[in-house]
Coordinates of C-alpha atoms and ligand atoms in Angstrom, one line a residue:
Chain A
M16 CA -23.1 -98.5 47.4
A17 CA -23.7 -95.9 50.0
E18 CA -26.2 -93.7 48.1
F19 CA -28.7 -93.6 51.0
D20 CA -28.6 -90.1 52.5
P21 CA -32.1 -88.6 52.5
H22 CA -30.5 -85.3 51.6
R23 CA -28.9 -86.8 48.5
P24 CA -30.0 -84.3 45.8
S25 CA -32.7 -85.9 43.6
T26 CA -32.6 -85.5 39.9
I27 CA -34.7 -82.3 40.3
D28 CA -32.2 -80.9 42.8
R29 CA -29.5 -81.4 40.3
V30 CA -31.3 -80.1 37.3
A31 CA -33.3 -77.2 38.8
P32 CA -30.4 -74.9 39.6
I33 CA -29.0 -75.4 36.1
A34 CA -32.4 -74.7 34.6
A35 CA -32.8 -71.6 36.7
I36 CA -29.5 -70.2 35.6
A37 CA -30.2 -71.1 32.0
I38 CA -33.6 -69.3 32.1
L39 CA -32.0 -66.3 33.7
A40 CA -29.2 -66.3 31.0
A41 CA -31.9 -66.1 28.4
V42 CA -33.3 -62.9 29.8
P43 CA -31.1 -60.4 27.9
P44 CA -31.8 -61.8 24.4
V45 CA -35.5 -62.1 25.2
A46 CA -35.5 -58.5 26.5
G47 CA -33.8 -57.5 23.3
L48 CA -36.5 -59.2 21.2
L49 CA -39.3 -57.6 23.2
G50 CA -37.5 -54.3 23.2
D51 CA -37.8 -54.1 27.0
P52 CA -34.4 -53.6 28.6
F53 CA -36.1 -53.1 32.0
L54 CA -36.4 -56.9 32.1
I55 CA -32.6 -57.1 32.4
K56 CA -32.7 -54.7 35.4
V57 CA -35.3 -57.0 37.1
A58 CA -33.3 -60.1 36.3
T59 CA -30.2 -58.5 37.8
R60 CA -32.1 -57.8 40.9
V61 CA -33.3 -61.4 41.0
V62 CA -29.8 -62.7 40.6
V63 CA -28.3 -60.5 43.3
F64 CA -31.0 -61.4 45.8
A65 CA -30.7 -65.0 44.9
I66 CA -27.0 -65.0 45.8
A67 CA -27.8 -63.4 49.1
A68 CA -30.7 -65.7 49.9
I69 CA -28.6 -68.8 49.0
G70 CA -25.9 -67.5 51.3
L71 CA -28.3 -66.8 54.1
N72 CA -30.0 -70.2 53.6
L73 CA -26.8 -72.0 54.6
V74 CA -27.4 -70.5 58.1
V75 CA -31.3 -70.5 58.1
G76 CA -32.1 -73.7 56.1
Y77 CA -29.1 -75.9 56.7
A78 CA -27.9 -74.8 60.2
G79 CA -31.4 -74.0 61.4
L80 CA -30.5 -70.5 62.7
V81 CA -32.7 -67.6 61.7
S82 CA -30.4 -64.6 61.4
L83 CA -31.5 -60.9 61.1
L84 CA -28.0 -59.7 60.6
H85 CA -27.6 -60.5 56.9
A86 CA -28.9 -57.3 55.4
G87 CA -26.1 -55.7 57.4
L88 CA -23.5 -58.0 55.9
F89 CA -25.0 -57.3 52.5
G90 CA -24.6 -53.6 53.2
V91 CA -21.0 -54.0 54.3
G92 CA -20.3 -55.4 50.8
G93 CA -22.2 -52.5 49.2
Y94 CA -20.2 -49.9 51.2
V95 CA -16.9 -51.5 50.3
V96 CA -17.7 -50.9 46.6
G97 CA -19.2 -47.5 47.3
V98 CA -16.4 -46.1 49.4
A99 CA -13.7 -47.5 47.1
A100 CA -15.4 -45.9 44.1
W101 CA -15.9 -42.6 46.0
H102 CA -12.2 -42.3 46.7
E103 CA -11.3 -43.2 43.1
F104 CA -13.8 -40.6 41.8
N105 CA -12.8 -37.8 44.1
G106 CA -9.1 -38.5 43.7
E107 CA -8.7 -38.5 47.5
A108 CA -6.7 -41.4 49.0
L109 CA -8.3 -43.5 51.7
G110 CA -5.9 -43.5 54.7
L111 CA -5.7 -46.9 56.3
G112 CA -3.2 -46.4 59.1
P113 CA 0.2 -46.0 57.4
V114 CA -1.0 -46.9 53.9
A115 CA -3.0 -44.7 51.7
W116 CA -5.2 -46.3 49.1
A117 CA -6.4 -44.4 46.0
G118 CA -9.6 -46.4 45.8
T119 CA -10.9 -48.2 42.8
A120 CA -14.1 -48.9 40.8
D121 CA -12.7 -52.3 39.6
L122 CA -14.9 -55.1 40.9
A123 CA -12.0 -57.6 40.4
I124 CA -10.6 -55.9 43.5
T125 CA -13.6 -54.7 45.4
L126 CA -15.7 -57.9 45.2
P127 CA -13.1 -60.0 47.0
L128 CA -12.6 -57.1 49.5
A129 CA -16.4 -56.9 50.0
G130 CA -16.5 -60.7 50.7
L131 CA -13.5 -60.4 53.0
L132 CA -14.9 -57.6 55.1
A133 CA -18.4 -59.0 55.3
G134 CA -16.7 -62.3 56.3
I135 CA -14.8 -60.6 59.1
V136 CA -17.9 -58.9 60.4
A137 CA -19.7 -62.2 60.3
L138 CA -16.9 -63.8 62.2
V139 CA -16.8 -61.2 65.0
T140 CA -20.6 -61.1 65.4
G141 CA -21.0 -64.9 64.9
V142 CA -18.5 -65.6 67.8
V143 CA -20.9 -63.9 70.1
S144 CA -24.3 -64.6 68.7
L145 CA -23.8 -68.4 68.1
R146 CA -23.4 -68.9 71.8
T147 CA -27.2 -68.4 71.9
S148 CA -30.0 -70.1 70.0
G149 CA -33.6 -69.6 69.1
P150 CA -35.2 -66.2 70.0
Y151 CA -31.9 -65.0 71.7
F152 CA -30.0 -65.6 68.5
L153 CA -32.7 -63.7 66.6
M154 CA -32.4 -60.8 69.1
I155 CA -28.6 -60.7 69.1
T156 CA -28.3 -60.8 65.3
L157 CA -31.0 -58.1 65.1
A158 CA -29.0 -55.9 67.5
F159 CA -25.8 -56.4 65.5
D160 CA -27.7 -55.5 62.4
Q161 CA -28.9 -52.3 64.0
M162 CA -25.3 -51.5 65.0
L163 CA -24.2 -51.9 61.4
Y164 CA -27.1 -49.8 60.2
Y165 CA -26.4 -46.9 62.5
G166 CA -22.7 -47.4 61.7
A167 CA -23.5 -46.7 58.0
V168 CA -25.7 -43.7 59.0
A169 CA -22.8 -42.3 60.9
L170 CA -20.6 -42.3 57.8
Q171 CA -21.2 -38.6 57.1
K172 CA -18.4 -38.4 54.7
Y173 CA -20.1 -41.1 52.6
G174 CA -23.6 -39.6 52.5
G175 CA -24.7 -40.6 56.0
E176 CA -28.4 -41.4 56.0
D177 CA -28.9 -40.3 52.4
G178 CA -26.6 -43.0 51.1
L179 CA -23.8 -42.9 48.7
Q180 CA -24.0 -42.4 44.9
I181 CA -21.4 -44.3 42.9
L182 CA -20.2 -42.0 40.1
S183 CA -17.3 -43.9 38.7
T184 CA -17.6 -46.3 35.8
I185 CA -17.8 -49.8 37.3
T186 CA -15.2 -52.1 35.7
F187 CA -14.1 -55.7 36.1
A188 CA -10.4 -56.4 35.6
G189 CA -10.2 -53.2 33.5
R190 CA -13.3 -54.0 31.4
D191 CA -16.3 -51.7 31.5
V192 CA -19.2 -53.7 33.0
S193 CA -21.4 -50.7 33.8
A194 CA -23.8 -51.5 30.9
R195 CA -26.8 -53.6 31.8
T196 CA -26.0 -56.7 29.9
P197 CA -22.4 -57.3 30.8
F198 CA -23.1 -56.5 34.4
F199 CA -26.0 -59.0 34.4
Y200 CA -23.8 -61.8 33.1
L201 CA -21.1 -60.9 35.6
A202 CA -23.7 -61.3 38.4
L203 CA -25.1 -64.5 36.9
T204 CA -21.6 -66.0 36.8
I205 CA -21.2 -65.3 40.5
L206 CA -24.6 -66.9 41.2
A207 CA -23.6 -70.0 39.2
A208 CA -20.3 -70.2 41.1
T209 CA -22.1 -69.8 44.4
V210 CA -24.6 -72.6 43.6
F211 CA -21.8 -74.9 42.5
L212 CA -19.5 -74.3 45.4
L213 CA -22.2 -74.3 48.1
G214 CA -23.7 -77.4 46.4
R215 CA -20.5 -79.2 47.3
V216 CA -20.4 -77.8 50.8
V217 CA -23.9 -78.9 51.8
G218 CA -23.2 -82.4 50.5
S219 CA -19.9 -82.7 52.3
R220 CA -19.1 -83.9 55.8
F221 CA -19.3 -80.3 56.9
G222 CA -22.8 -80.0 55.5
V223 CA -23.9 -83.2 57.2
V224 CA -22.8 -81.8 60.5
L225 CA -24.7 -78.6 60.0
R226 CA -27.9 -80.4 59.2
A227 CA -27.6 -82.9 61.9
A228 CA -26.8 -80.3 64.5
A229 CA -29.9 -78.3 63.5
E230 CA -32.0 -81.3 64.2
N231 CA -30.3 -82.8 67.2
E232 CA -27.3 -80.8 68.7
R233 CA -26.8 -83.3 71.6
R234 CA -26.5 -86.2 69.2
V235 CA -23.8 -84.5 67.2
T236 CA -21.9 -83.6 70.4
V237 CA -21.9 -87.2 71.7
T238 CA -20.5 -88.4 68.4
G239 CA -17.4 -86.2 69.1
I240 CA -18.3 -83.1 67.0
P241 CA -18.8 -79.7 68.6
P242 CA -21.4 -77.9 66.5
Y243 CA -20.3 -74.4 67.5
A244 CA -17.2 -74.3 65.3
Y245 CA -19.1 -75.6 62.3
R246 CA -21.9 -73.1 62.7
L247 CA -19.5 -70.3 63.0
T248 CA -17.8 -71.4 59.8
A249 CA -21.2 -71.6 58.0
F250 CA -22.0 -68.1 59.4
V251 CA -18.8 -66.7 58.0
V252 CA -19.3 -68.3 54.6
S253 CA -22.8 -67.0 54.4
G254 CA -21.5 -63.6 55.4
V255 CA -19.0 -63.7 52.6
V256 CA -21.7 -64.6 50.1
C257 CA -24.1 -61.9 51.3
G258 CA -21.2 -59.4 51.1
L259 CA -20.6 -60.3 47.5
A260 CA -24.3 -59.9 46.7
G261 CA -24.4 -56.5 48.4
A262 CA -21.4 -55.4 46.4
L263 CA -23.2 -56.4 43.3
L264 CA -26.4 -54.6 44.2
A265 CA -24.5 -51.4 44.9
S266 CA -22.6 -51.7 41.6
G267 CA -25.7 -52.4 39.7
Q268 CA -27.8 -49.6 41.0
Q269 CA -24.8 -47.3 41.5
F270 CA -26.0 -46.5 44.9
V271 CA -25.7 -47.9 48.4
S272 CA -27.6 -46.7 51.5
P273 CA -28.2 -47.6 55.1
A274 CA -31.8 -48.4 54.1
D275 CA -30.6 -51.6 52.5
M276 CA -29.1 -52.7 55.9
S277 CA -32.1 -52.4 58.2
W278 CA -33.3 -55.5 59.9
V279 CA -36.5 -55.3 57.9
R280 CA -34.4 -56.0 54.8
S281 CA -32.8 -58.9 56.7
G282 CA -36.4 -60.2 57.2
D283 CA -36.9 -59.9 53.4
L284 CA -33.9 -62.1 52.8
V285 CA -35.3 -64.7 55.3
V286 CA -38.7 -64.5 53.5
M287 CA -37.0 -65.2 50.1
A288 CA -35.3 -68.3 51.6
V289 CA -38.5 -69.5 53.2
L290 CA -40.7 -68.7 50.3
G291 CA -38.4 -70.6 47.9
G292 CA -37.8 -73.6 50.2
L293 CA -35.2 -74.0 52.9
S294 CA -34.3 -77.6 52.3
T295 CA -32.8 -77.2 48.8
L296 CA -30.0 -75.2 47.6
W297 CA -31.9 -73.8 44.6
G298 CA -35.1 -73.0 46.5
P299 CA -33.9 -69.5 47.4
I300 CA -33.3 -68.7 43.7
V301 CA -37.0 -69.3 43.2
G302 CA -37.8 -67.4 46.3
A303 CA -35.8 -64.4 45.3
A304 CA -37.4 -64.4 41.8
A305 CA -40.9 -64.7 43.3
F306 CA -40.1 -61.9 45.8
V307 CA -38.6 -59.4 43.4
V308 CA -41.3 -60.0 40.7
L309 CA -44.2 -60.0 43.2
E310 CA -42.9 -56.8 44.8
L311 CA -42.7 -55.2 41.4
V312 CA -46.1 -56.4 40.1
L313 CA -48.1 -55.9 43.3
S314 CA -46.6 -52.5 44.1
S315 CA -47.6 -51.3 40.6
W316 CA -51.2 -52.3 41.3
T317 CA -51.7 -50.9 44.8
Q318 CA -49.8 -49.0 47.5
Y319 CA -51.1 -51.6 49.9
W320 CA -49.2 -54.3 48.1
Q321 CA -47.5 -55.6 51.2
L322 CA -50.9 -56.8 52.5
A323 CA -51.4 -59.0 49.4
F324 CA -47.8 -60.1 49.6
G325 CA -48.2 -61.1 53.2
A326 CA -51.3 -63.2 52.3
I327 CA -49.3 -65.0 49.5
I328 CA -46.5 -65.8 51.9
V329 CA -49.0 -67.2 54.5
V330 CA -50.6 -69.4 51.8
V331 CA -47.3 -70.7 50.5
V332 CA -45.9 -71.5 53.9
L333 CA -49.1 -73.2 55.0
T334 CA -49.7 -75.3 51.9
L335 CA -46.1 -76.1 50.8
R336 CA -43.8 -77.2 53.6
G337 CA -40.8 -77.0 51.2
G338 CA -41.7 -73.6 49.8
L339 CA -42.1 -72.9 46.1
A340 CA -39.4 -75.5 45.4
D341 CA -42.1 -78.0 46.3
L342 CA -44.4 -76.6 43.7
V343 CA -41.7 -77.1 41.1
K344 CA -41.2 -80.6 42.3
L345 CA -44.9 -81.4 42.2
A346 CA -45.2 -80.0 38.7
T347 CA -42.3 -82.0 37.3
Q348 CA -42.7 -85.2 39.2
G349 CA -46.5 -85.6 39.1
R350 CA -48.7 -86.6 42.0
D351 CA -46.4 -89.0 43.9
A352 CA -43.7 -86.4 44.6
R353 CA -44.3 -86.5 48.3
Chain B
M5 CA -9.8 -110.1 82.5
T6 CA -7.1 -107.9 83.8
D7 CA -7.8 -105.7 86.8
R8 CA -7.0 -102.5 85.0
R9 CA -9.5 -99.7 85.9
L10 CA -10.8 -98.0 82.8
L11 CA -13.0 -95.7 84.8
E12 CA -12.9 -94.4 88.3
V13 CA -15.4 -92.1 89.9
K14 CA -14.8 -90.5 93.3
G15 CA -17.1 -88.5 95.5
L16 CA -19.3 -87.3 92.6
V17 CA -22.0 -84.7 93.6
K18 CA -24.6 -83.1 91.4
S19 CA -27.4 -81.0 92.7
F20 CA -30.5 -79.7 90.8
G21 CA -31.6 -76.8 93.1
G22 CA -32.1 -78.5 96.5
L23 CA -32.1 -82.0 95.1
K24 CA -28.9 -84.0 95.2
A25 CA -29.4 -86.2 92.2
T26 CA -25.9 -87.5 92.6
N27 CA -24.7 -87.6 96.2
D28 CA -21.1 -88.6 97.0
L29 CA -21.1 -91.4 94.4
N30 CA -18.1 -93.8 94.1
F31 CA -17.8 -96.2 91.2
D32 CA -15.3 -98.0 89.1
L33 CA -15.2 -100.0 85.9
I34 CA -12.6 -102.7 85.1
E35 CA -11.5 -102.9 81.5
G36 CA -13.6 -105.3 79.6
E37 CA -16.4 -105.8 82.1
I38 CA -20.1 -105.1 81.9
H39 CA -21.0 -103.2 85.0
G40 CA -24.7 -103.1 85.6
V41 CA -26.2 -100.2 87.5
I42 CA -29.7 -100.7 88.9
G43 CA -31.8 -98.6 91.2
P44 CA -35.4 -97.3 91.6
N45 CA -36.9 -94.6 89.4
G46 CA -35.3 -91.2 90.1
A47 CA -32.3 -92.7 91.8
G48 CA -30.0 -90.7 89.6
K49 CA -28.9 -93.2 87.0
T50 CA -29.3 -91.1 84.0
T51 CA -27.8 -88.1 85.8
F52 CA -24.8 -90.3 86.6
V53 CA -24.4 -91.4 82.9
S54 CA -24.7 -87.8 81.7
Q55 CA -21.8 -86.8 83.9
L56 CA -19.7 -89.7 82.6
Q57 CA -20.4 -88.6 79.1
G58 CA -20.0 -84.9 79.7
Q59 CA -23.4 -83.6 79.0
L60 CA -23.6 -82.6 82.7
L61 CA -20.7 -81.3 84.7
P62 CA -20.6 -82.4 88.4
D63 CA -20.5 -80.0 91.3
L64 CA -17.9 -82.0 93.2
G65 CA -15.8 -85.1 92.8
E66 CA -13.8 -86.5 90.0
I67 CA -14.0 -88.8 87.0
L68 CA -10.9 -90.6 85.9
L69 CA -10.7 -92.3 82.5
D70 CA -7.6 -94.4 82.1
G71 CA -6.3 -92.6 85.2
E72 CA -6.6 -89.2 83.5
D73 CA -8.9 -86.6 85.0
V74 CA -11.8 -86.0 82.5
T75 CA -14.2 -84.4 85.1
R76 CA -14.4 -81.1 83.2
L77 CA -13.6 -82.3 79.7
P78 CA -16.2 -81.3 77.1
A79 CA -18.5 -84.1 75.8
H80 CA -17.1 -84.1 72.3
L81 CA -13.6 -84.6 73.6
R82 CA -14.7 -87.5 75.7
A83 CA -16.3 -89.0 72.6
R84 CA -12.9 -88.6 70.9
R85 CA -11.4 -90.6 73.7
G86 CA -13.8 -93.4 73.1
V87 CA -16.8 -92.7 75.3
A88 CA -20.1 -93.5 73.6
R89 CA -23.6 -93.3 74.9
S90 CA -27.0 -94.6 74.0
F91 CA -29.8 -92.5 75.4
Q92 CA -32.6 -93.6 77.6
I93 CA -34.9 -91.5 75.5
T94 CA -34.0 -92.1 71.8
S95 CA -31.9 -89.3 70.4
L96 CA -31.4 -89.5 66.7
V97 CA -31.4 -87.2 63.7
P98 CA -35.0 -87.6 62.6
S99 CA -34.9 -86.6 59.0
F100 CA -31.8 -88.8 58.3
T101 CA -32.0 -92.4 57.2
A102 CA -30.8 -95.1 59.6
L103 CA -27.6 -95.3 57.6
A104 CA -27.0 -91.6 57.5
N105 CA -27.3 -91.5 61.3
V106 CA -24.7 -94.2 61.7
M107 CA -22.5 -92.5 59.1
L108 CA -22.6 -89.4 61.2
A109 CA -21.3 -91.4 64.2
V110 CA -18.6 -92.9 62.0
Q111 CA -17.7 -89.4 60.9
G112 CA -17.4 -88.2 64.5
G113 CA -14.9 -91.0 65.1
Q114 CA -12.7 -90.0 62.2
G115 CA -11.4 -86.6 63.4
H116 CA -12.7 -83.2 62.5
S117 CA -15.4 -82.7 59.8
F118 CA -14.0 -79.6 58.2
R119 CA -14.2 -81.3 54.9
F120 CA -16.1 -79.2 52.4
W121 CA -15.6 -80.9 49.0
K122 CA -16.0 -84.6 49.0
R123 CA -19.6 -85.9 49.0
A124 CA -20.3 -87.5 52.3
W125 CA -23.0 -89.8 51.0
T126 CA -20.7 -91.6 48.5
D127 CA -17.8 -91.8 50.9
D128 CA -17.1 -95.5 51.5
A129 CA -14.9 -94.6 54.5
L130 CA -18.2 -93.6 56.2
A131 CA -20.7 -96.0 54.6
G132 CA -18.5 -99.1 55.0
P133 CA -18.2 -99.0 58.8
A134 CA -21.8 -97.7 59.1
H135 CA -23.1 -100.9 57.4
V136 CA -21.0 -103.0 59.6
A137 CA -22.5 -101.4 62.7
L138 CA -26.0 -101.7 61.4
A139 CA -25.4 -105.3 60.6
T140 CA -24.1 -105.9 64.1
V141 CA -27.4 -104.7 65.6
G142 CA -29.4 -106.5 63.0
L143 CA -30.7 -103.4 61.3
D144 CA -28.9 -103.4 58.0
H145 CA -32.2 -104.2 56.1
K146 CA -33.5 -100.9 57.3
A147 CA -30.5 -98.9 56.3
N148 CA -32.5 -96.8 53.8
A149 CA -35.4 -96.1 56.1
V150 CA -35.8 -92.6 57.5
V151 CA -35.8 -92.6 61.3
A152 CA -39.4 -91.3 61.3
D153 CA -40.4 -94.6 59.7
L154 CA -38.6 -96.8 62.2
G155 CA -40.4 -98.6 65.0
H156 CA -39.4 -98.0 68.7
G157 CA -37.4 -101.1 69.0
E158 CA -35.6 -100.3 65.7
C159 CA -34.7 -96.8 67.0
R160 CA -33.2 -98.4 70.1
Q161 CA -31.1 -100.7 67.9
L162 CA -30.1 -97.7 65.8
E163 CA -29.0 -95.9 69.0
L164 CA -26.7 -98.8 69.8
A165 CA -25.4 -99.0 66.2
M166 CA -24.4 -95.3 66.4
A167 CA -22.6 -95.9 69.7
L168 CA -20.8 -99.0 68.3
A169 CA -19.8 -97.1 65.1
M170 CA -17.6 -94.9 67.2
K171 CA -15.6 -98.0 68.2
P172 CA -16.0 -97.1 71.8
R173 CA -13.7 -98.1 74.6
L174 CA -16.4 -97.2 77.1
L175 CA -20.0 -97.8 76.2
L176 CA -22.7 -96.2 78.3
L177 CA -26.0 -97.8 77.8
D178 CA -29.0 -96.1 79.5
E179 CA -31.8 -98.7 79.6
P180 CA -31.3 -100.1 76.1
M181 CA -34.3 -102.4 76.5
A182 CA -36.6 -99.7 77.7
G183 CA -40.1 -99.8 76.2
M184 CA -39.2 -102.8 74.0
G185 CA -41.4 -105.8 73.6
R186 CA -40.4 -109.2 74.9
K187 CA -38.9 -110.4 71.7
D188 CA -37.0 -107.2 70.8
G189 CA -35.8 -107.0 74.4
A190 CA -34.5 -110.5 74.3
A191 CA -32.7 -109.8 71.0
M192 CA -31.1 -106.7 72.6
T193 CA -30.0 -108.7 75.6
D194 CA -28.3 -111.2 73.3
L195 CA -26.7 -108.4 71.4
V196 CA -25.2 -106.8 74.5
A197 CA -24.0 -110.3 75.6
R198 CA -22.2 -110.5 72.3
L199 CA -20.5 -107.2 72.9
K200 CA -18.9 -108.5 76.1
G201 CA -15.2 -108.5 75.9
R202 CA -15.2 -106.2 72.8
T203 CA -15.7 -103.1 74.9
S204 CA -16.3 -102.0 78.5
I205 CA -19.9 -101.3 79.3
V206 CA -21.8 -99.4 81.9
L207 CA -25.3 -100.9 81.6
I208 CA -28.3 -99.2 83.2
E209 CA -31.3 -101.4 83.1
H210 CA -34.6 -102.0 84.8
D211 CA -35.0 -105.5 83.5
M212 CA -33.5 -107.4 86.4
E213 CA -33.4 -110.7 84.5
A214 CA -31.3 -109.1 81.8
V215 CA -28.9 -107.3 84.2
F216 CA -28.3 -110.4 86.3
R217 CA -27.6 -112.3 83.1
L218 CA -25.3 -109.8 81.5
A219 CA -23.4 -108.0 84.2
D220 CA -20.0 -109.1 85.6
R221 CA -20.6 -106.8 88.5
I222 CA -23.6 -104.8 89.7
S223 CA -23.8 -101.5 91.6
V224 CA -27.0 -100.5 93.3
L225 CA -27.8 -96.8 93.1
V226 CA -30.2 -95.3 95.6
A227 CA -30.8 -91.6 96.1
G228 CA -27.7 -90.6 94.2
R229 CA -25.4 -93.0 96.0
V230 CA -24.0 -96.4 95.3
I231 CA -25.1 -98.5 98.3
K232 CA -23.6 -101.8 97.1
T233 CA -21.2 -103.1 94.5
G234 CA -20.6 -106.7 93.9
L235 CA -21.0 -109.9 91.9
P236 CA -24.6 -110.5 90.8
E237 CA -25.1 -113.2 93.4
E238 CA -23.8 -111.0 96.2
V239 CA -26.1 -108.2 95.2
R240 CA -29.1 -110.5 95.0
A241 CA -28.4 -111.8 98.4
D242 CA -27.8 -108.5 100.1
E243 CA -30.3 -107.5 102.7
E244 CA -29.9 -103.8 102.4
V245 CA -30.4 -104.0 98.6
R246 CA -33.5 -106.1 99.1
A247 CA -34.9 -103.6 101.5
A248 CA -34.0 -100.6 99.4
Y249 CA -34.9 -101.8 96.1
L250 CA -35.4 -105.4 95.0
G251 CA -38.1 -105.9 97.6
H252 CA -40.2 -103.1 96.2
S253 CA -40.0 -104.0 92.5
H254 CA -40.6 -107.7 92.9
Ligands
ATP7 N1 -32.2 -81.4 84.5 C1 -32.7 -81.7 85.7 N2 -33.2 -80.7 86.4 C2 -33.8 -80.9 87.6 N3 -33.9 -82.1 88.2 C3 -33.5 -83.2 87.5 C4 -32.9 -83.0 86.2 N4 -32.5 -84.2 85.7 C5 -32.9 -85.1 86.6 N5 -33.5 -84.5 87.7 C6 -34.0 -85.1 88.9 O1 -32.9 -85.9 89.4 C7 -33.4 -87.1 89.9 C8 -32.6 -88.2 89.3 O2 -33.0 -88.3 87.9 P1 -32.5 -89.4 86.9 O3 -33.1 -89.1 85.6 O4 -31.0 -89.3 86.9 O5 -33.0 -90.7 87.5 P2 -33.0 -92.2 86.9 O6 -32.4 -93.0 87.9 O7 -32.4 -92.2 85.6 O8 -34.5 -92.5 86.8 P3 -35.3 -93.4 85.7 O9 -35.2 -94.8 86.2 O10 -36.7 -92.9 85.8 O11 -34.7 -93.2 84.4 C9 -34.9 -87.2 89.7 O12 -35.5 -86.8 90.9 C10 -35.1 -86.1 88.6 O13 -36.3 -85.6 88.7
MG8 MG1 -33.0 -92.7 83.7

């Protein structure tokens, strides 16, 4: 009984994320066979942006709120890793009021911290921006993103506009994860955990409220549920996830800079989510993969790659309402998918 | 029927710019009754209901529910106190199935929804009562249909099912038969008749036949003000009401 929700994941929705993670997991051995370690770098980038796009999609796809703040939250996570590593490397304690912290390059500490700090920033900004909707929400989140961006530029001690190099060896619980392959699998594990946990969230009562409120806020209110608190929670969760992704990007490229926090980068994250498909949890993984690979391939062909990229986005959005995820569904289900 | 007043409205005023859509409105509802509200187009019926439900806040006056002042209480908290509404213009979650819509209403009646783990769509605590509500309005056979695939009459039924799923103490029905064909309209009238005694109802309706059949008492709303409240026979016989309203529409 009771299996009637239109959002109940279909077989594809259950299998696709597992398949995507399995395919990604196969990249390092395949790269080894091909003698092309660069593939692992690309796959790491895909995984990191997939985490961010999935986190963002909770707000954009499920709650129906297009945010331009999330590159900022992503950057907050990156700076947590960068600053902690800087203090560790330079042997200079970070004074936090009465306590002094030596800093660390251990992700077992900095990842949770990155998530926490990004979550707090999301909470503070969300409290204000979620009082608005539509274009106003877009503008306010953009403004907050600019504030975070210039906040990072103002961190003169940590490289200011030039960004911050991470010179320590990145570890996880004491183990060296700075090499390509172990780092990739660490990131992939976090992606898998994100997909699993958010998969439960979007199918829960909480997830139902988010989706219903995106379509008909008034209806949700008259049933006795105030959407604001639920949206705020989703906003914070998505901030935490983006913070983790940003921490991973910074660790992987051993560099973090304000450039990653500009609102244009927020736009990129939105594009990944839309390109992949907003209505599924796994769509953003496809979107992130498509984005990263297209960016790489097209930019190696021409410096005007963004022109071609834009054209591809237009075609996808116009032809596939559910993004690239729809294409996967069509290919696996045959003609009667829709 | 006891004479306990479930709802009391005193001196309610609501202006839109220069227009007083609600103008010193007084109203009361006895527990268990169906109180019909009739009035010409633009009389302020929907505006009145919106203030009872909390979507609009009045400029002046007070609304007492169970003797407690709820005039400024947010809509979702009134819903928690058992105020449910069906909208004149259908207001559903379009991409959800009929069942999922009603499950949402059940969910609203079961306290907060900060539950992140258990799957909602396999939760019998939601689906069970939702099926009951759908069956009550005669829509259980369409449980799996997405709202977009439902007919107008079926959407009206679904609206009512959602309101009923909240186990309301006070049901606000804003023209539940609006835009329905003869057959569906009659079915809806029968349905509301069956609800009598199970809950208290404010029934706004243009279909005079239906109102006079269903209502225990009727209030006539003209230009934002109740000009007459009484038993159906009294209202039908009232000269002022005839002049202001019934005369024009019949
Ligand atoms: N949000 C609003 N802003 C401005 N004017 C409004 C608003 N809502 C209603 N009105 C006006 O208030 C008056 C009362 O409207 P209301 O919808 O309450 O009437 P009604 O009795 O429900 O009419 P109907 O029988 O057509 O449903 C109308 O003149 C309407 O134009
Ligand atoms: Mg009306």
